[in-house]
mmCIF file of C-alpha atoms in Angstrom:
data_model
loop_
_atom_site.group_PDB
_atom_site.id
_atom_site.type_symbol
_atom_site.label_atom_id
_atom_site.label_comp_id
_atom_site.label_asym_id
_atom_site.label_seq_id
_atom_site.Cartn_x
_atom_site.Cartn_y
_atom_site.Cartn_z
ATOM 1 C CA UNK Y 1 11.625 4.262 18.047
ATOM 2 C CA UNK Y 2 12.729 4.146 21.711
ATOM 3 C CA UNK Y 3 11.778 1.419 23.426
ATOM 4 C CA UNK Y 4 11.298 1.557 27.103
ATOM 5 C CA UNK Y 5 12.973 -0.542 30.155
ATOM 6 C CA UNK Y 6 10.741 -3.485 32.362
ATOM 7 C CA UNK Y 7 10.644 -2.524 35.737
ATOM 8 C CA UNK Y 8 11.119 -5.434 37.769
ATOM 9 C CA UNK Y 9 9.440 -3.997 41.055
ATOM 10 C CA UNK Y 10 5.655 -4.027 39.078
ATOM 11 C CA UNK Y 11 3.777 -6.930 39.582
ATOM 12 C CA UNK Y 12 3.046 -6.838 35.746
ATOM 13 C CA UNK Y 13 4.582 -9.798 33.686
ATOM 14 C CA UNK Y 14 7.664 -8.481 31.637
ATOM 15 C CA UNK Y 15 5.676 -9.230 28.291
ATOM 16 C CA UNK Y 16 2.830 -7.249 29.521
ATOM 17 C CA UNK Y 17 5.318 -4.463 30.020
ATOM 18 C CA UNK Y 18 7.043 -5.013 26.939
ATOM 19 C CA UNK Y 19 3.404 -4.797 24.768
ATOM 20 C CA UNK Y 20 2.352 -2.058 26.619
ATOM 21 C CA UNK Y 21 5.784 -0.028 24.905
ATOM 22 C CA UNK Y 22 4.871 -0.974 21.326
ATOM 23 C CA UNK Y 23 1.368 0.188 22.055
ATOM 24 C CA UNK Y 24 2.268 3.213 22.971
ATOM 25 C CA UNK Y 25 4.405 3.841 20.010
ATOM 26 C CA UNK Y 26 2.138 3.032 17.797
ATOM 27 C CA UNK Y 27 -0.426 5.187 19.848
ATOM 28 C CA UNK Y 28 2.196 8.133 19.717
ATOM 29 C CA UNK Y 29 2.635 7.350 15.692
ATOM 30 C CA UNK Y 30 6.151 6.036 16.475
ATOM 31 C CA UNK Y 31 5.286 3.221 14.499
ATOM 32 C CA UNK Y 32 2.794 3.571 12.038
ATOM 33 C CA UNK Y 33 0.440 1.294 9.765
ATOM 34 C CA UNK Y 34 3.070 -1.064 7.138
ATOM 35 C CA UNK Y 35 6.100 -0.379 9.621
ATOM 36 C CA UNK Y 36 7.738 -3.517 10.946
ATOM 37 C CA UNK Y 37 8.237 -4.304 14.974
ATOM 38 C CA UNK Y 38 11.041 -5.300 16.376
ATOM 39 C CA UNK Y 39 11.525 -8.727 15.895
ATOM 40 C CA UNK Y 40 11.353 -11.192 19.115
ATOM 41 C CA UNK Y 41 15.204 -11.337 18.714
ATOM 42 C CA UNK Y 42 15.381 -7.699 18.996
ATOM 43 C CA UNK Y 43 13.377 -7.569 21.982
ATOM 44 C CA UNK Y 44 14.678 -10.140 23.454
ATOM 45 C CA UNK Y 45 18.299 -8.605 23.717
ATOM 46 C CA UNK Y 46 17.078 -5.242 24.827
ATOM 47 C CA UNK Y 47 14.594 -6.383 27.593
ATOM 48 C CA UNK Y 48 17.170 -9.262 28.696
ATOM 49 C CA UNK Y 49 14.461 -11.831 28.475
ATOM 50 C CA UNK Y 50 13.567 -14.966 27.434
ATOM 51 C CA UNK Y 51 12.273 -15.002 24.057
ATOM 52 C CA UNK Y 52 9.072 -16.477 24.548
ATOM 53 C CA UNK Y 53 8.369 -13.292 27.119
ATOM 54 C CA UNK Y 54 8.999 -11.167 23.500
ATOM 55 C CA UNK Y 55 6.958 -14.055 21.687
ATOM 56 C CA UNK Y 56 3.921 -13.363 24.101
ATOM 57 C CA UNK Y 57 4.388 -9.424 24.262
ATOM 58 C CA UNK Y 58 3.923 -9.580 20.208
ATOM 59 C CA UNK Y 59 1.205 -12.014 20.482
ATOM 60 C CA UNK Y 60 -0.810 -9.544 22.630
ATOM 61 C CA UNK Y 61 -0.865 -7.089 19.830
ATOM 62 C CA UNK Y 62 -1.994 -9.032 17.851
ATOM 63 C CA UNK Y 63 -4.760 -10.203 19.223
ATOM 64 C CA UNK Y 64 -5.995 -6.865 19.887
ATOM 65 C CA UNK Y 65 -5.696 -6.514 16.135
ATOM 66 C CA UNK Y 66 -3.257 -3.712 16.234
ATOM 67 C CA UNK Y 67 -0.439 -6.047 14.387
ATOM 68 C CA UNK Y 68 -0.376 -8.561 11.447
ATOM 69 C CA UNK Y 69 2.582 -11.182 11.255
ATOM 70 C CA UNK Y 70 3.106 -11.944 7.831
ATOM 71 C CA UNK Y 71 5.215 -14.994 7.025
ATOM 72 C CA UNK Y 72 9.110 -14.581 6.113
ATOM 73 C CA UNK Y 73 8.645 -11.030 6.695
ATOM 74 C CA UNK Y 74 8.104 -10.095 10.270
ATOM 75 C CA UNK Y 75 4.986 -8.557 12.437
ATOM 76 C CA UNK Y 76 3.550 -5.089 11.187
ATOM 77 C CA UNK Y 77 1.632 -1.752 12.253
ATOM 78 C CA UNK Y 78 -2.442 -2.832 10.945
ATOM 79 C CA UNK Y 79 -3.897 0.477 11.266
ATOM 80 C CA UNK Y 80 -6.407 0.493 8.566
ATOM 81 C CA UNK Y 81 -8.165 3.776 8.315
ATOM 82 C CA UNK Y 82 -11.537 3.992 9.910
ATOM 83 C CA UNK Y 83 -14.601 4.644 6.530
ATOM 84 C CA UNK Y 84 -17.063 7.067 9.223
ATOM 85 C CA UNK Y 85 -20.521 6.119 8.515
ATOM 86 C CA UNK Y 86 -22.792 8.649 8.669
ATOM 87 C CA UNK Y 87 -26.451 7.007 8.648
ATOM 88 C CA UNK Y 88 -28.113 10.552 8.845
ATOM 89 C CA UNK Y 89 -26.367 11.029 5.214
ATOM 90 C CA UNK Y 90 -25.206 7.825 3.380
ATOM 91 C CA UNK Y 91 -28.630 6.916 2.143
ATOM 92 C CA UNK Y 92 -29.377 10.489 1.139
ATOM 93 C CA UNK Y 93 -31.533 10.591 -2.607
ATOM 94 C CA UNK Y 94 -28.750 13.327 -2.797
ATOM 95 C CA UNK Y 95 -25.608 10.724 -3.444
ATOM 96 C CA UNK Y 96 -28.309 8.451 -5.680
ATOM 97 C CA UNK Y 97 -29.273 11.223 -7.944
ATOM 98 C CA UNK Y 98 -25.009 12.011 -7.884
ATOM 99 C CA UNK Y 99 -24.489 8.484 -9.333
ATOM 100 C CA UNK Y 100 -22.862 7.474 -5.741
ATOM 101 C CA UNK Y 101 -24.226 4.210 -4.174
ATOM 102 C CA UNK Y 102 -24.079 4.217 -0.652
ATOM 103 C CA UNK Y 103 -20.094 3.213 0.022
ATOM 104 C CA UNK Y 104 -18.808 5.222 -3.138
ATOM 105 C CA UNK Y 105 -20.334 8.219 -0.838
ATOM 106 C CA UNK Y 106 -18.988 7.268 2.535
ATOM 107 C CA UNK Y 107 -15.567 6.131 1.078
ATOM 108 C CA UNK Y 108 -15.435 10.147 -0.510
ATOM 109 C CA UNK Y 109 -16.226 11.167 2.888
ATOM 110 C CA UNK Y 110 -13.466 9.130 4.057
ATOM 111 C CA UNK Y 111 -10.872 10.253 1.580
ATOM 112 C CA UNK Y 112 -10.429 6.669 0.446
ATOM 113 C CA UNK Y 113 -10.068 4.643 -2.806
ATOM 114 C CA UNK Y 114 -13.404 2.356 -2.881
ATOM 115 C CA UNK Y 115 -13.342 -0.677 -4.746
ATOM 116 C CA UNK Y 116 -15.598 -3.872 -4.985
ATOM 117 C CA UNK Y 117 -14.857 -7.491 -5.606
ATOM 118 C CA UNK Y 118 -15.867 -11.004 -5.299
ATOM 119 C CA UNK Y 119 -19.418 -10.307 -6.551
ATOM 120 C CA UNK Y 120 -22.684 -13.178 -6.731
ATOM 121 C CA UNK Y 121 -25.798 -13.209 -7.905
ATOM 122 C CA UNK Y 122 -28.166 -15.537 -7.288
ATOM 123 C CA UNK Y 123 -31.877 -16.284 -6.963
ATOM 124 C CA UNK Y 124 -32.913 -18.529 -3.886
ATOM 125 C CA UNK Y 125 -35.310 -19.288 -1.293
ATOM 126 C CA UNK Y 126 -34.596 -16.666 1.639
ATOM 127 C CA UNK Y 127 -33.540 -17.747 5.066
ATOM 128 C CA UNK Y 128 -36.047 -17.573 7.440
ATOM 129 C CA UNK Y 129 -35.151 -14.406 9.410
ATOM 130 C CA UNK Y 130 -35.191 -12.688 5.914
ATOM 131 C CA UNK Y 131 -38.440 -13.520 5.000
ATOM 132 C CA UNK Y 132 -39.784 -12.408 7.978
ATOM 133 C CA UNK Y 133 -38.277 -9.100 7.322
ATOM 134 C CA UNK Y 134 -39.462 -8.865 3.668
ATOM 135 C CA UNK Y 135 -43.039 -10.251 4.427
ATOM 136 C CA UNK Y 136 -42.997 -12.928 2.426
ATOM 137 C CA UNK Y 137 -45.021 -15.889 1.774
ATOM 138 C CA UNK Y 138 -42.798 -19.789 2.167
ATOM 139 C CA UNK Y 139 -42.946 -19.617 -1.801
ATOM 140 C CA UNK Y 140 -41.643 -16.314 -2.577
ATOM 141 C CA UNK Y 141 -38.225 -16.048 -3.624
ATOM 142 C CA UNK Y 142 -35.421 -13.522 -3.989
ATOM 143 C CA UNK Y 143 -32.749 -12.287 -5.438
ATOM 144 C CA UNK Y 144 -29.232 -12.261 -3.423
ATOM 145 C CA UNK Y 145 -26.146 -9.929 -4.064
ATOM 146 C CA UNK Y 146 -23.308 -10.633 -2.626
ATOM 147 C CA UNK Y 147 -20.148 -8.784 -2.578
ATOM 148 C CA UNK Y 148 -16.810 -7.434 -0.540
ATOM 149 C CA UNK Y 149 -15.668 -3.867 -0.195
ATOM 150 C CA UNK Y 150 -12.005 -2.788 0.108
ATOM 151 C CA UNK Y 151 -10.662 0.655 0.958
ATOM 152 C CA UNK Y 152 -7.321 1.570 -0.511
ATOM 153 C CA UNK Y 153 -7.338 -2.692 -1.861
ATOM 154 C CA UNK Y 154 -7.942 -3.287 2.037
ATOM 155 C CA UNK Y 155 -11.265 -5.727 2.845
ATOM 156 C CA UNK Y 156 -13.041 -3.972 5.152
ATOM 157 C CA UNK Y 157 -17.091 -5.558 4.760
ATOM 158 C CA UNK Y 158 -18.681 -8.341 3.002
ATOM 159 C CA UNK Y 159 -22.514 -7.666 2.130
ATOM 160 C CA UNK Y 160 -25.347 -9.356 1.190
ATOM 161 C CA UNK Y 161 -28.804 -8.589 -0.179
ATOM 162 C CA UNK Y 162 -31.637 -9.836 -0.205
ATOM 163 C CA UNK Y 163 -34.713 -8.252 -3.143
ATOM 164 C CA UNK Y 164 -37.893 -10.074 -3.533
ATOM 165 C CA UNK Y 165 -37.392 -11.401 -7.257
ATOM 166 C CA UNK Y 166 -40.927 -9.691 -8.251
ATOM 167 C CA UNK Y 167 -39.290 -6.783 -8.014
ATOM 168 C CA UNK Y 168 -35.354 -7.602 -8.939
ATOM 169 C CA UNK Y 169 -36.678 -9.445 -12.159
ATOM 170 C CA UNK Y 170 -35.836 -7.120 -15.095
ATOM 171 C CA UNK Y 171 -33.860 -4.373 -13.423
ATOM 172 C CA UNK Y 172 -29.872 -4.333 -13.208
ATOM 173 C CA UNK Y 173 -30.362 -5.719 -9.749
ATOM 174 C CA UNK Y 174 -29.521 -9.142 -11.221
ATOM 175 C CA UNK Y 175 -26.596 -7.453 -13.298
ATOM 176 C CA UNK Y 176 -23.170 -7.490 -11.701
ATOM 177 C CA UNK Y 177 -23.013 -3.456 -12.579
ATOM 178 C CA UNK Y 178 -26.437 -2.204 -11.261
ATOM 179 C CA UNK Y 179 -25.561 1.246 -12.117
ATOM 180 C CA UNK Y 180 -25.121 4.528 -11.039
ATOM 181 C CA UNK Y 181 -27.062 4.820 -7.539
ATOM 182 C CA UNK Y 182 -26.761 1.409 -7.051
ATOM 183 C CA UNK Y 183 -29.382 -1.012 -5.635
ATOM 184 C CA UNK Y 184 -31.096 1.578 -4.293
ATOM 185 C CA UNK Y 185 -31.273 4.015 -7.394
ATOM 186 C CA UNK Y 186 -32.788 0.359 -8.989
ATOM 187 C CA UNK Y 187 -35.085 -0.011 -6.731
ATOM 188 C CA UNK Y 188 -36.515 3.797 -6.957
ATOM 189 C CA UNK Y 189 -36.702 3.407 -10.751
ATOM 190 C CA UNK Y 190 -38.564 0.347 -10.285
ATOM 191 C CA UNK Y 191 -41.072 2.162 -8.754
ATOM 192 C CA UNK Y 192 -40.201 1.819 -5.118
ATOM 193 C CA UNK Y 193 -39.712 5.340 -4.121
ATOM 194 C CA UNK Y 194 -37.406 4.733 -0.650
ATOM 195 C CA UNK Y 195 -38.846 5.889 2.693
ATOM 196 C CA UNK Y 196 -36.434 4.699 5.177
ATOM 197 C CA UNK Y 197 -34.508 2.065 6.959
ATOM 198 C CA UNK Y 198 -34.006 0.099 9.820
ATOM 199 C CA UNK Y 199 -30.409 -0.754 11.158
ATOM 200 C CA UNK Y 200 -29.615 -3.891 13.859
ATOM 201 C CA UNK Y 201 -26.383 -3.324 14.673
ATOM 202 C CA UNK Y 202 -24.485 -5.977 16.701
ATOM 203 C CA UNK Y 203 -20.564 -6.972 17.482
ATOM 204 C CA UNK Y 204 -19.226 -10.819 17.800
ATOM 205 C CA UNK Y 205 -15.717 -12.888 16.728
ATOM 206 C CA UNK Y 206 -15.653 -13.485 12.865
ATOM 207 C CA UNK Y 207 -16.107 -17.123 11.258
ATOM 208 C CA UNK Y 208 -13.363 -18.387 9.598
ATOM 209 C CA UNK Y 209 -14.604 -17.906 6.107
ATOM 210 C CA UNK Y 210 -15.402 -14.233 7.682
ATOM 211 C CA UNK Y 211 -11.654 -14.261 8.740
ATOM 212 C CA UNK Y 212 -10.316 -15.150 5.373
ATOM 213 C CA UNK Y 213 -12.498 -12.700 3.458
ATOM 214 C CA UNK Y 214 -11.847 -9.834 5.462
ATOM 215 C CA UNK Y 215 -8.139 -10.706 5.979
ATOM 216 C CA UNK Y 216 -8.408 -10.460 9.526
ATOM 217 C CA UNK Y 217 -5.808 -11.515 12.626
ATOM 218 C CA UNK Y 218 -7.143 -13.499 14.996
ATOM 219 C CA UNK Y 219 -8.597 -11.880 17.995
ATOM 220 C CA UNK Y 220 -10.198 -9.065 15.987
ATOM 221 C CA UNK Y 221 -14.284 -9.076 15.964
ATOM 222 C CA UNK Y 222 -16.963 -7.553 13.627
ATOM 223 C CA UNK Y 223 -19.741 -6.089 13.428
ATOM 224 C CA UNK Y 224 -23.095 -7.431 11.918
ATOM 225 C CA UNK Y 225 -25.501 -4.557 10.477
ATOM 226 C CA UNK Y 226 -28.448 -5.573 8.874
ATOM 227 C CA UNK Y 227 -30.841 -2.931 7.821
ATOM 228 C CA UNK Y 228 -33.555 -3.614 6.012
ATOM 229 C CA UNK Y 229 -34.984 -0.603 3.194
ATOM 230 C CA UNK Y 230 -38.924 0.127 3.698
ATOM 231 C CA UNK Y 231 -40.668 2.365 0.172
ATOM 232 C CA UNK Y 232 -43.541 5.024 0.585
ATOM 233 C CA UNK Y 233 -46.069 2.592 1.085
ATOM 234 C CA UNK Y 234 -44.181 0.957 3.954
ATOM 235 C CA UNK Y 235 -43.282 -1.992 2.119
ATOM 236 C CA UNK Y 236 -40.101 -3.574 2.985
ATOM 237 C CA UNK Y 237 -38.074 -4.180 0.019
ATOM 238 C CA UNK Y 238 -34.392 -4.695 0.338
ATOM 239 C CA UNK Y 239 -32.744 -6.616 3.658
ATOM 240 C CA UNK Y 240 -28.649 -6.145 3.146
ATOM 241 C CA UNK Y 241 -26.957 -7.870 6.081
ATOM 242 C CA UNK Y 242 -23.173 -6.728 6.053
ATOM 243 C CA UNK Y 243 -20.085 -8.123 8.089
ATOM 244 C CA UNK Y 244 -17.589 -5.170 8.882
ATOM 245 C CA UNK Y 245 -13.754 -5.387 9.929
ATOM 246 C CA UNK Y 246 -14.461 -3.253 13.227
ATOM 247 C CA UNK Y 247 -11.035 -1.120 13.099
ATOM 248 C CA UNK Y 248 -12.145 -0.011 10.384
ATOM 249 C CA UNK Y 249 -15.375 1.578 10.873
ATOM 250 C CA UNK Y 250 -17.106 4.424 13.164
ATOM 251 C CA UNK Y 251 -20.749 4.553 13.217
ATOM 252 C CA UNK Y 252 -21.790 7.871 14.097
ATOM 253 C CA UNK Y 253 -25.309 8.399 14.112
ATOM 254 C CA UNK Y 254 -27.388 11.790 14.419
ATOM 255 C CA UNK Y 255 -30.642 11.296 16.513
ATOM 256 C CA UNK Y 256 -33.249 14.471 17.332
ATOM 257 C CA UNK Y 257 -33.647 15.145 20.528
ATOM 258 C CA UNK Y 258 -37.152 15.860 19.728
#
């Protein structure tokens, strides 16, 4: 990699300069996802400058997300793969009747290696903004799945959803393997032929237990989807609010023009 000079003229601060060379090379696949940066000793004898100036240039990758630092072992390229969402598509019956829930089909899209962890199941009284979405009475309960998705062993999103229990009880909803289709195959063989859904889509820092989960650097925010599913009858009967890593996703969504 060839790392550039600080011109002293330009009223931007050395470490600005300095980041603004390791962006680039990581923009012009120099240095690419899992490769090390130069260490702040490194930069410090090629810039000629103080080694906090190298300390701050490394810091302001990293709090775009673009680096990790990972104890003992120096800073490195985090360049995780983007999973493209395509909501026109990854709810299709198409993937259900395939045996593909909806991230198996978006990760084969993707030309990644899906796998799930960290899965809970639980029955409890909804929170409030859930209820509202499901229409349901103070008494009503549900069930609650909750789980984390990794790409290639990377966490990428944490989800969570909600089923009224009169309609989880008895199905492989409450089973940590719901089967091929998924919670949406479930729900269609439970009677609840799907209709369509509503997406809320909104961006924001991650909590710290977000953080952890999603083994995120600081500085890097998420977005909060929460769609809720709606059967032929118009019936809401699944809300699934998810927590996505945002490097790693696009949302691309198709809308007629008519």
């Amino acid at each position: 990699m060839q790392l550039g000079e600080i011109d002293r003229s330009n009223d931007r601060p050395p470490y600005r300069q300095i980041a603004d060379h390791l962006r680039a090379a990581i923009d012009r696949g120099e240095l690419t996802a899992g490769d090390r940066l130069p260490s702040e000793a490194e930069l410090t004898r090629h810039y000629s400058v103080a080694r906090m100036t190298a300390r701050q240039a490394i810091q302001e990758l990293r709090t775009e997300g673009r680096v990790v630092a990972e104890h003992g072992r120096g800073v490195f390229v985090r360049m995780p793969a983007p999973v493209r969402r395509l909501a026109s598509d990854r709810f299709a019956r198409k993937h259900r009747d395939a045996g593909q829930a909806a991230f198996l089909a978006e990760a084969d899209k993707a030309g990644v290696r899906p796998s799930v962890d960290q899965i809970e199941i639980t029955e409890a009284a909804p929170p409030a903004d859930v209820r509202e979405r499901l229409r349901l009475s103070e008494d009503e309960r549900v069930a609650v799945r909750s789980r984390r998705y990794l790409a290639d062993d990377r966490p990428i999103e944490v989800a969570t959803s909600f089923v009224p229990l009169t309609i989880a009880e008895g199905t492989a909803i409450l089973e940590a393997n719901t089967g091929p289709g998924g919670i949406y195959a479930r729900l269609e063989d439970a009677g609840h032929l799907l209709d369509h859904f509503v997406e809320e889509v909104t961006a924001r820092m991650p909590t710290s237990v977000e953080r952890g989960h999603l083994a995120l650097p600081d500085g890097v925010p998420v977005l909060v989807v929460v769609r809720t599913a709606y059967d032929t009858t118009g019936r809401p009967v699944e809300v699934c609010d998810t927590v996505k890593a945002a490097p790693a996703y696009v949302l691309e969504y198709e809308i007629p023009a008519r």
